Short mmCIF file of C-alpha atoms and ligand atoms in Angstrom, two decimals:
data_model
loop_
_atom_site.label_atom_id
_atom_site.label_comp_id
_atom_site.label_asym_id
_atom_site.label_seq_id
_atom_site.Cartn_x
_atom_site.Cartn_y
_atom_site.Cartn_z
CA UNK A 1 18.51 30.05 9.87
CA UNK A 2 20.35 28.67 6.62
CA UNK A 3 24.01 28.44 7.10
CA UNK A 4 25.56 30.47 4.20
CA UNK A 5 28.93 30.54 2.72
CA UNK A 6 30.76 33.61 0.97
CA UNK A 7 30.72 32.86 -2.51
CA UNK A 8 30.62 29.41 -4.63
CA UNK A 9 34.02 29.49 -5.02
CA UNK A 10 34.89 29.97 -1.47
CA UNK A 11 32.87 27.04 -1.41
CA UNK A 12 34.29 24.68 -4.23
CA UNK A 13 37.81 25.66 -3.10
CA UNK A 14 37.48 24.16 0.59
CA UNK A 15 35.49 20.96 -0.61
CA UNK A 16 39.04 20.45 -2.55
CA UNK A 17 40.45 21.05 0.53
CA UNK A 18 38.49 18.43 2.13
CA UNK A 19 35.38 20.85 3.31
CA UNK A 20 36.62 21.97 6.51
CA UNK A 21 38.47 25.40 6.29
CA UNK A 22 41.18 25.61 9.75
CA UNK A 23 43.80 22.86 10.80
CA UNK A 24 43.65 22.17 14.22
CA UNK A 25 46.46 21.65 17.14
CA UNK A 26 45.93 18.28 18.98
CA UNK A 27 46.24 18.14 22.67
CA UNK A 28 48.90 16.81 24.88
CA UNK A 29 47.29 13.42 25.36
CA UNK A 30 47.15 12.84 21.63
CA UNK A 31 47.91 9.18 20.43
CA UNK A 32 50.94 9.82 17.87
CA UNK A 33 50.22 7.03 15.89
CA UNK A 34 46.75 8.55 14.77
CA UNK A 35 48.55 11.45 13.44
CA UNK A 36 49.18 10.12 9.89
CA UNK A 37 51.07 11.88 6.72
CA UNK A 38 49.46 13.10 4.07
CA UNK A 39 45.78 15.30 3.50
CA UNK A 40 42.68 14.60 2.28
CA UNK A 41 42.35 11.22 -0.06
CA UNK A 42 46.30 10.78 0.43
CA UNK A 43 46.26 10.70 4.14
CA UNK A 44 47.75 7.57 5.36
CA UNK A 45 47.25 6.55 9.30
CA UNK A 46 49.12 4.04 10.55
CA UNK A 47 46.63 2.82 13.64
CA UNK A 48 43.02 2.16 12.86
CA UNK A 49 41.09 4.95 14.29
CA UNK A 50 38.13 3.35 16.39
CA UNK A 51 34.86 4.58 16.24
CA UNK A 52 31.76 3.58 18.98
CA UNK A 53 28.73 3.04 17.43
CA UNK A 54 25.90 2.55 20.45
CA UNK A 55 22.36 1.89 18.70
CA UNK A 56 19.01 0.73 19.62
CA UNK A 57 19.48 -2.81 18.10
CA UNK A 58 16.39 -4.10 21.22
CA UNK A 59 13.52 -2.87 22.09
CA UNK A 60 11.10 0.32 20.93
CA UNK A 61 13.59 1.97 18.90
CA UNK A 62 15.27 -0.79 17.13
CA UNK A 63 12.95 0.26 14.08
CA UNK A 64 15.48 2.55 13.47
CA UNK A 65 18.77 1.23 15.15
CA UNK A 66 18.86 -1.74 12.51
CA UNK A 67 19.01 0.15 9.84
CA UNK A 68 21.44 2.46 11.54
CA UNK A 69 23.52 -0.41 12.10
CA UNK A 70 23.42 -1.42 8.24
CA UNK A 71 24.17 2.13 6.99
CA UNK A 72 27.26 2.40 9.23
CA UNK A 73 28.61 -0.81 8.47
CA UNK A 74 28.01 -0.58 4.64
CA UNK A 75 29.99 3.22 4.66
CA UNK A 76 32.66 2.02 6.94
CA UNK A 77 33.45 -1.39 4.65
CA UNK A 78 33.51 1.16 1.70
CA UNK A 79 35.52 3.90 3.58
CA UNK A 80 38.08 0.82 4.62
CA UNK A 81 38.45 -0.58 0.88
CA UNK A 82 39.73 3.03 0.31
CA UNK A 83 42.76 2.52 2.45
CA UNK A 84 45.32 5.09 4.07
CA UNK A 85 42.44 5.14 6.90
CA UNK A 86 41.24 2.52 8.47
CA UNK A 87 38.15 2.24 10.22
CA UNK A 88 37.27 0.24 13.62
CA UNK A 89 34.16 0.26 14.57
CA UNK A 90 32.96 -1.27 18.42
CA UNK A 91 29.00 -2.00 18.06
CA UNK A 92 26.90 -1.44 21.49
CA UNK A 93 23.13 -1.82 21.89
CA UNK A 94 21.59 0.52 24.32
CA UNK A 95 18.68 -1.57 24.60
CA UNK A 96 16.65 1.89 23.78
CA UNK A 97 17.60 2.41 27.37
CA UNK A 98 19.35 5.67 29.04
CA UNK A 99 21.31 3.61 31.65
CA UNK A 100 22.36 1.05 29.20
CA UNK A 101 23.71 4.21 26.83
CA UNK A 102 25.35 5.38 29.78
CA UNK A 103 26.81 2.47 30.88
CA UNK A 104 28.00 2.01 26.58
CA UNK A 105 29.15 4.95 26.69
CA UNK A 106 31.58 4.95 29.68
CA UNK A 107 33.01 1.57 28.15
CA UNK A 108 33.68 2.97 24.75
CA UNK A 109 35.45 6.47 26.26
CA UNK A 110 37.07 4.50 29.27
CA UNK A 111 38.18 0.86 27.92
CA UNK A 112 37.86 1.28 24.43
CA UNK A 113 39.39 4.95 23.70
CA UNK A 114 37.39 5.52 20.59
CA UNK A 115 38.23 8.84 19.17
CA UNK A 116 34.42 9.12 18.48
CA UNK A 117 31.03 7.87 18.85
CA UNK A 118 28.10 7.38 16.56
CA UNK A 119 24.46 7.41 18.31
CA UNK A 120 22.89 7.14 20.15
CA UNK A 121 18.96 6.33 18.57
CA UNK A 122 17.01 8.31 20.48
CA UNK A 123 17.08 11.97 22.28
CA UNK A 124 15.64 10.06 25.33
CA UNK A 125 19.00 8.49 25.76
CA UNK A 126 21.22 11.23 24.20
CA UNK A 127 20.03 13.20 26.77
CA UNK A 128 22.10 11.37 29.68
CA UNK A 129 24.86 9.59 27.04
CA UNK A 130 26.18 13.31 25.59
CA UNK A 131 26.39 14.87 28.84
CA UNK A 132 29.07 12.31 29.08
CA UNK A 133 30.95 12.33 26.06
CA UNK A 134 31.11 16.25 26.44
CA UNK A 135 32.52 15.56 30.09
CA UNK A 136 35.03 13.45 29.00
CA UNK A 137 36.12 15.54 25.63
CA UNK A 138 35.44 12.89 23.47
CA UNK A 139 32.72 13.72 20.07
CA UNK A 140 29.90 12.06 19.71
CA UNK A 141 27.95 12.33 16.40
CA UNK A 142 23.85 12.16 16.67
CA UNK A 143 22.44 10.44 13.47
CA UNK A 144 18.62 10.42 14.78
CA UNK A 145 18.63 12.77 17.80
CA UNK A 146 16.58 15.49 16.47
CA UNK A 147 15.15 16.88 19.67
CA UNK A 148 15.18 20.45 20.50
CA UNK A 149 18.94 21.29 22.73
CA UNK A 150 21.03 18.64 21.34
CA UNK A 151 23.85 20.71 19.83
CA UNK A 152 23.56 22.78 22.61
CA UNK A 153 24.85 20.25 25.46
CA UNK A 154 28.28 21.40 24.35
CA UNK A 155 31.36 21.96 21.55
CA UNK A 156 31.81 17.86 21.45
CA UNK A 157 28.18 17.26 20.76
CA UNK A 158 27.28 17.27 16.43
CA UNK A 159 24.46 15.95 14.53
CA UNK A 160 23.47 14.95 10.96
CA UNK A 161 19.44 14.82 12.15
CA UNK A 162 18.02 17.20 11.05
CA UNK A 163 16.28 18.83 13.72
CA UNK A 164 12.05 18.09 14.38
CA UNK A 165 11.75 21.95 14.66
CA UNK A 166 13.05 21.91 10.61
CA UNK A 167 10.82 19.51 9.87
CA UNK A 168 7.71 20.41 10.72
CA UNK A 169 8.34 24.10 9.78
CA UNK A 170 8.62 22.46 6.01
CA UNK A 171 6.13 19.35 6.83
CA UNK A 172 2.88 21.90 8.14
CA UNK A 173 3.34 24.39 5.31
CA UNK A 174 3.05 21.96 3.16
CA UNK A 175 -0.13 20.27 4.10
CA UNK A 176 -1.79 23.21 4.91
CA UNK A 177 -1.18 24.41 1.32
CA UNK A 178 -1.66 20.62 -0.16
CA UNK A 179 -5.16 20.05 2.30
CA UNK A 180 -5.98 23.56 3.10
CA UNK A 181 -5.60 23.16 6.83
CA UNK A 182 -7.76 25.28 8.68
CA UNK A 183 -8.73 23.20 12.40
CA UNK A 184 -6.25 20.19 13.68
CA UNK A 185 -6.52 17.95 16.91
CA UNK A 186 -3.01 17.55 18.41
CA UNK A 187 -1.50 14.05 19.60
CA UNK A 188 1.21 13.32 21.70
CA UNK A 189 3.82 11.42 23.61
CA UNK A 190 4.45 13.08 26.76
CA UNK A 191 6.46 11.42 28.13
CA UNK A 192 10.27 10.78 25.43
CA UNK A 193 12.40 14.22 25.23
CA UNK A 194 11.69 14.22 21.19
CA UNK A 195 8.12 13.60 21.07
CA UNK A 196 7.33 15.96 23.98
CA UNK A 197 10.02 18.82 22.49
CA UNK A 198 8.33 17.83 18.60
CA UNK A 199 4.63 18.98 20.52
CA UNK A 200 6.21 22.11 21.64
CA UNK A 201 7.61 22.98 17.97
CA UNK A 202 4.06 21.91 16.40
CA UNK A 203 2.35 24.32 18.64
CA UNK A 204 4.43 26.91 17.53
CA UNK A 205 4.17 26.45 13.54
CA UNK A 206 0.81 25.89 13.97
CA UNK A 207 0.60 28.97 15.39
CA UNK A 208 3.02 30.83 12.82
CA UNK A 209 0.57 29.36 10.37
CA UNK A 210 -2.71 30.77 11.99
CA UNK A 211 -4.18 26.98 12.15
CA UNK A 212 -6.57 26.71 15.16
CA UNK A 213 -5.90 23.67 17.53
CA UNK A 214 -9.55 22.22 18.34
CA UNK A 215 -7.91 19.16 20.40
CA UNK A 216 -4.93 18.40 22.45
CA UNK A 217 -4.28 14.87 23.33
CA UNK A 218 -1.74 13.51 25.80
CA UNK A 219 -0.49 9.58 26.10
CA UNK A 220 3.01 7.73 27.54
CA UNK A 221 5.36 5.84 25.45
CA UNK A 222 4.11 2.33 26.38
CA UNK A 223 0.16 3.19 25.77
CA UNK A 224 -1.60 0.86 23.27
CA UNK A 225 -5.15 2.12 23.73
CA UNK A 226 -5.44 5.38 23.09
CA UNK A 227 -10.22 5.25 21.86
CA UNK A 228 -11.12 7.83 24.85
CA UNK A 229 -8.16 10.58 23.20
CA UNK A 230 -9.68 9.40 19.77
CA UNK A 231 -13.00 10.19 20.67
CA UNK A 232 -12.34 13.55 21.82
CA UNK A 233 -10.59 14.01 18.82
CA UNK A 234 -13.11 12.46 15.99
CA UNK A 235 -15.91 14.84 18.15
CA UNK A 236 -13.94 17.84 17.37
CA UNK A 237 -14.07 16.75 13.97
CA UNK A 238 -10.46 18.15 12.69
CA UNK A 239 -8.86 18.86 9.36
CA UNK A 240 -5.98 16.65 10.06
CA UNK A 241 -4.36 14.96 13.51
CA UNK A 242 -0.61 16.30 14.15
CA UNK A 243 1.18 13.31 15.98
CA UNK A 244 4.37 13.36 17.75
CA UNK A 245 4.41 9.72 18.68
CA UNK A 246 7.24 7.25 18.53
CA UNK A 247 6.44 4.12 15.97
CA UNK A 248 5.52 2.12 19.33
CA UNK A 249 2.53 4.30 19.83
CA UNK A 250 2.11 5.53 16.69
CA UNK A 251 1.04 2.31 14.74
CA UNK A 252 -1.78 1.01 17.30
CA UNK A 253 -2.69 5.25 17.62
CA UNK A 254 -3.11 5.86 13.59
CA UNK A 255 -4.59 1.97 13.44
CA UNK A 256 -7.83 2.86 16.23
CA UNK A 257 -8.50 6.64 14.31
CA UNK A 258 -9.28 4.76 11.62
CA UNK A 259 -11.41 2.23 13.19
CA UNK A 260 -13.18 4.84 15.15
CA UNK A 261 -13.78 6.62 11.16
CA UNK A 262 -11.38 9.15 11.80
CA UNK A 263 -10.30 9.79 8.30
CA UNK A 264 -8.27 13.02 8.52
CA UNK A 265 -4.98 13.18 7.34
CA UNK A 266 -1.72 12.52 9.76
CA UNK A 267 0.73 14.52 9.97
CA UNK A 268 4.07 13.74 11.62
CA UNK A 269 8.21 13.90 11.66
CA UNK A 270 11.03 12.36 11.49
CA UNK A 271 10.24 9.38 13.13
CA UNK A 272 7.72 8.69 10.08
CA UNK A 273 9.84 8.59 8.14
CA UNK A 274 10.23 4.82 8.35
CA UNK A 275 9.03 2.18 6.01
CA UNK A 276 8.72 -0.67 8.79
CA UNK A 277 6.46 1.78 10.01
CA UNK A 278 4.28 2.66 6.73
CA UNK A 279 4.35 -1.51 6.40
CA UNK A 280 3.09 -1.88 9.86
CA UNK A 281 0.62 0.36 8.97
CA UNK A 282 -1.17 -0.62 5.85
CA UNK A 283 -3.98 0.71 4.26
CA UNK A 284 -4.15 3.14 7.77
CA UNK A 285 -0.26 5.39 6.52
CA UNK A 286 -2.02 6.74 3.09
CA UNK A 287 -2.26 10.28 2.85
CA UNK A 288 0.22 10.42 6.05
CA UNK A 289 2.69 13.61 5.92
CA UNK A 290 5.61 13.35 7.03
CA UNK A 291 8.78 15.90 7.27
CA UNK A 292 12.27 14.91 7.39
CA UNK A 293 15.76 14.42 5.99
CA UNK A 294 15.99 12.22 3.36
CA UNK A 295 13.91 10.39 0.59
CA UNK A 296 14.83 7.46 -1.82
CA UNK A 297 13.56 9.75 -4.57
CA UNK A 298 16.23 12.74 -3.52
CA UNK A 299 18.34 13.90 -6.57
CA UNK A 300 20.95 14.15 -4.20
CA UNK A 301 24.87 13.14 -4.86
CA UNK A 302 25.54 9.12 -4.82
CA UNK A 303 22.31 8.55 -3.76
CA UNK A 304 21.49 5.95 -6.23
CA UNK A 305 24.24 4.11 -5.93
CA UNK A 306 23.87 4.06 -2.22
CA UNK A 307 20.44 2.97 -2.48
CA UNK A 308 21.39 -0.26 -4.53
CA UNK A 309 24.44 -0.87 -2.57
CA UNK A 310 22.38 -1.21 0.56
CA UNK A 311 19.90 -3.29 -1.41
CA UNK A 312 22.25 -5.43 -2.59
CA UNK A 313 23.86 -5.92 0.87
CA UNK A 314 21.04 -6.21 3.31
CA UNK A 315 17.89 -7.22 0.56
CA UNK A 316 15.77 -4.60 1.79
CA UNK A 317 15.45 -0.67 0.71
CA UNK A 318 17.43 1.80 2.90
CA UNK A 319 14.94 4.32 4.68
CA UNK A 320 16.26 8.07 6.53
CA UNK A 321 17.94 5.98 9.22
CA UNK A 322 20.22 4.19 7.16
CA UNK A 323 21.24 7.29 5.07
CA UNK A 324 21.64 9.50 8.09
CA UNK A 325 23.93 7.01 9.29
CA UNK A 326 25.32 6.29 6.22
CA UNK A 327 26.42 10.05 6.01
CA UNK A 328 27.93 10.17 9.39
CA UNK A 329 30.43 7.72 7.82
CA UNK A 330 31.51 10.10 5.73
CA UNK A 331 31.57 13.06 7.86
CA UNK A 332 33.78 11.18 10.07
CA UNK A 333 36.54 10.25 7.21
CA UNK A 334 36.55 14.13 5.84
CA UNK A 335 37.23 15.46 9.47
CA UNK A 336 39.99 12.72 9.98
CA UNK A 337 41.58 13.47 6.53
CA UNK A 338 41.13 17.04 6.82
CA UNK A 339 43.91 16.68 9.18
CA UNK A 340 45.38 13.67 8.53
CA UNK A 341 44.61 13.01 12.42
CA UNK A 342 42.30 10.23 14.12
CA UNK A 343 42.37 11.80 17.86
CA UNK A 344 39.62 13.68 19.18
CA UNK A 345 40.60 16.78 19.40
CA UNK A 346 41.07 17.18 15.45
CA UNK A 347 38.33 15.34 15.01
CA UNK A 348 36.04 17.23 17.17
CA UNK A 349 37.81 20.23 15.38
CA UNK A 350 37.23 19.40 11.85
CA UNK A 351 33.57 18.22 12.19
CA UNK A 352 32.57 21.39 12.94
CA UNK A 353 34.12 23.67 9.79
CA UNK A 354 32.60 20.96 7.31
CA UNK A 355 30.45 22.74 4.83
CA UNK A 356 28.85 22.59 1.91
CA UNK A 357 29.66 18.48 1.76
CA UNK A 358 27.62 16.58 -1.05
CA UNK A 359 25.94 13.70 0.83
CA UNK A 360 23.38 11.70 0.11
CA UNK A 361 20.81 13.58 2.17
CA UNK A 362 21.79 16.96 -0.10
CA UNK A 363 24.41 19.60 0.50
CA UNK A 364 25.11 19.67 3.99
CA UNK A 365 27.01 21.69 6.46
CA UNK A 366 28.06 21.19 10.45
CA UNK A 367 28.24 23.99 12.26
CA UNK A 368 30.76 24.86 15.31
CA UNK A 369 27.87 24.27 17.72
CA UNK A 370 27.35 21.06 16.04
CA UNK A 371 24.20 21.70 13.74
CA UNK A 372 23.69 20.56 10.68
CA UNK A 373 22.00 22.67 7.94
CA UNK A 374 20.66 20.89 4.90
CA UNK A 375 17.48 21.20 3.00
CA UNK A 376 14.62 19.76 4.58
CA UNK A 377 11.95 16.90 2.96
CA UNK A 378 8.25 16.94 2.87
CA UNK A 379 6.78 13.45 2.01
CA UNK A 380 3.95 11.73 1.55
CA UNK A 381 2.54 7.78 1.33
CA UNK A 382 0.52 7.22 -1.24
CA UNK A 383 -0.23 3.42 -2.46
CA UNK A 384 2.27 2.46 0.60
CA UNK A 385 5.18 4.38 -0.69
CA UNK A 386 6.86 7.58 -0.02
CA UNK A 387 6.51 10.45 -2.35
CA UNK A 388 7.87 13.78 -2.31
CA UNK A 389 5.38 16.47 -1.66
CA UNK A 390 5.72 18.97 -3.97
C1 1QQ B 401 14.70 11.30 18.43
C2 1QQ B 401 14.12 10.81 17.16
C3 1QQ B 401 13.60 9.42 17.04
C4 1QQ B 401 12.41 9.37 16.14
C5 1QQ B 401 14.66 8.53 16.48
C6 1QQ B 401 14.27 7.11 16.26
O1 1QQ B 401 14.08 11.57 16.21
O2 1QQ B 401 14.65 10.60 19.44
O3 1QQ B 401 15.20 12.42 18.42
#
């Protein structure tokens, strides 16, 4: 499934090149003044190129959409002190709601223009919002949308989430090897496009890894008491509990096992990977597995300095939200310089021949369908802090 290049040097010689490997031919209804002169670092654009960020700053998934917001901003700010590009950036909260993405969406390809837009949060709203941006040729970069058929909506559609199915196939390995998984109950949303694709993709590496299912537990989005699916579960008396469960759920869920004496190990994805979460949680997140993109303790190119720029700025610690979005930043800048061109078309283009980049989350490529490929990360809390799982 790895994306591989040629040879190294096939490799080194396009990241001088600014990673992506083919020009491309902008359309007739290209805006002139995004052209610029220049490649790479000496590209100079004479109109800011605007980019549409549309979060969840409200409601269940704002977890993650504040951070999101804080990685973008602090990458664009650096990107602009860089100069010959500069970066506008129009901020809309969907409200963790698909209408409200929708109705972003149309204003930022309709009114605005943007050349491209970041987000949205979740795969619940991407679902609708991408349909649109494909529609209307305009890209649209997922930073969190890790759901099984995202890339595949169309040839405008890209992410920098890694994708759940990634995940777990490193996150389930590694705690059957670490806790010798034999028996696990199953939890799960039902009811949001990624938790209810992330049960379909546990099932199957569960499978892969011969690891017998004893219970399988359905609840909504919204549910807060979830003792009669914990009692089924504690009487099957499992191994560990694999939960696809949005933060909502998932801190009231992992809060009751433990009150009912349900000690098992959790194991979960991307959305774990959260330390408002793991705070929320308590004593209840140690032991919990998680699989995902990114970790403070990556030895992974600028990450250090990203991590105390972002402390510095915002006083808190980054999590995978931030970085994600932090690296869509800088996808964005090598597709417009690849060019020298802000419109959609090139961008769109370029986004999709970048590989090989050295990001904070690790070496990273986008593929023409819009996948990214990057090493995945198995963690796991222990005194209320994320480790790597070796
Ligand atoms: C998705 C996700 C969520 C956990 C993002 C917050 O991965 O909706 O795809």
């Amino acid at each position: 499934m790895r994306f591989k290049i040629g040879s190294v040097a096939a490799a080194v010689m396009l990241l001088a090149a600014g990673c992506v490997s083919e020009s491309s031919n902008a359309t007739a209804d290209a805006d002139n003044s995004l052209v610029g002169t220049g490649s790479g670092d000496d590209c100079v654009i004479e109109s800011p190129v605007k980019v549409g960020l549309v979060l969840s700053l409200t409601e269940g998934a704002a977890f993650a959409g504040e951070y999101q917001q804080q990685g973008l901003e602090l990458a664009f700010n650096q990107l602009n002190e860089k100069g010959g590009v500069e970066y506008q950036t129009l901020l809309e909260d969907d409200q963790t709601n698909p209408e409200v993405g929708i109705a972003a969406y149309e204003k930022l390809i309709d009114r605005e223009k943007v050349s491209i837009i970041v987000g949205p949060t979740l795969s619940n709203v991407a679902f609708s919002t991408f349909f649109d941006a494909q529609e209307a040729g305009v890209p649209a970069l997922g930073i969190s949308t890790t759901a099984e058929g995202i890339p595949e909506i169309g040839d405008y559609i890209f992410r920098d989430s890694l994708s759940e199915q990634i995940a777990l196939n490193a996150s389930i390995p590694a705690a059957k090897k670490t806790l010798g998984l034999e028996r696990v109950a199953i939890m799960y949303d039902s009811t949001d496009e990624f938790t209810e694709s992330a049960y379909t993709t546990m099932k199957e590496v569960l499978e892969d890894e011969g690891i017998e299912i004893v219970e399988d537990q359905a609840f909504e989005t919204s549910d807060q008491e979830f003792r009669a699916q914990l009692t089924k579960v504690k009487d099957a008396n499992p191994d560990a509990v694999v939960l696809s469960a949005l933060p909502g759920a998932t801190i009231p869920l992992v809060k009751q096992a433990r009150e009912l004496g349900i000690d098992a190990p959790i194991i979960g994805g991307n959305a774990f990977n959260s330390p408002v979460m793991v705070g929320a949680l308590e004593d209840a997140a140690e032991g919990l597995i998680v699989g995902g993109a990114w970790s403070s303790a990556l030895d992974s190119v600028g990450n250090e300095e990203f991590i105390a720029a972002y402390t510095e700025e915002y006083d808190r610690a980054p999590d995978q939200f931030a970085a994600q979005a932090y690296t869509a930043a800088q996808l964005i800048d090598v597709a417009v310089r690849a060019d020298c061109d802000g419109n959609r078309e090139a961008i769109k283009d370029n986004l999709g021949q970048i590989l090989e980049l050295e990001t904070i989350l690790g070496t990273l490529s986008l593929d023409e369908n819009g996948e990214v490929h990057q090493d995945p990360v198995v963690q796991i809390v222990e005194n209320g802090e994320f480790k790597i799982l070796e």
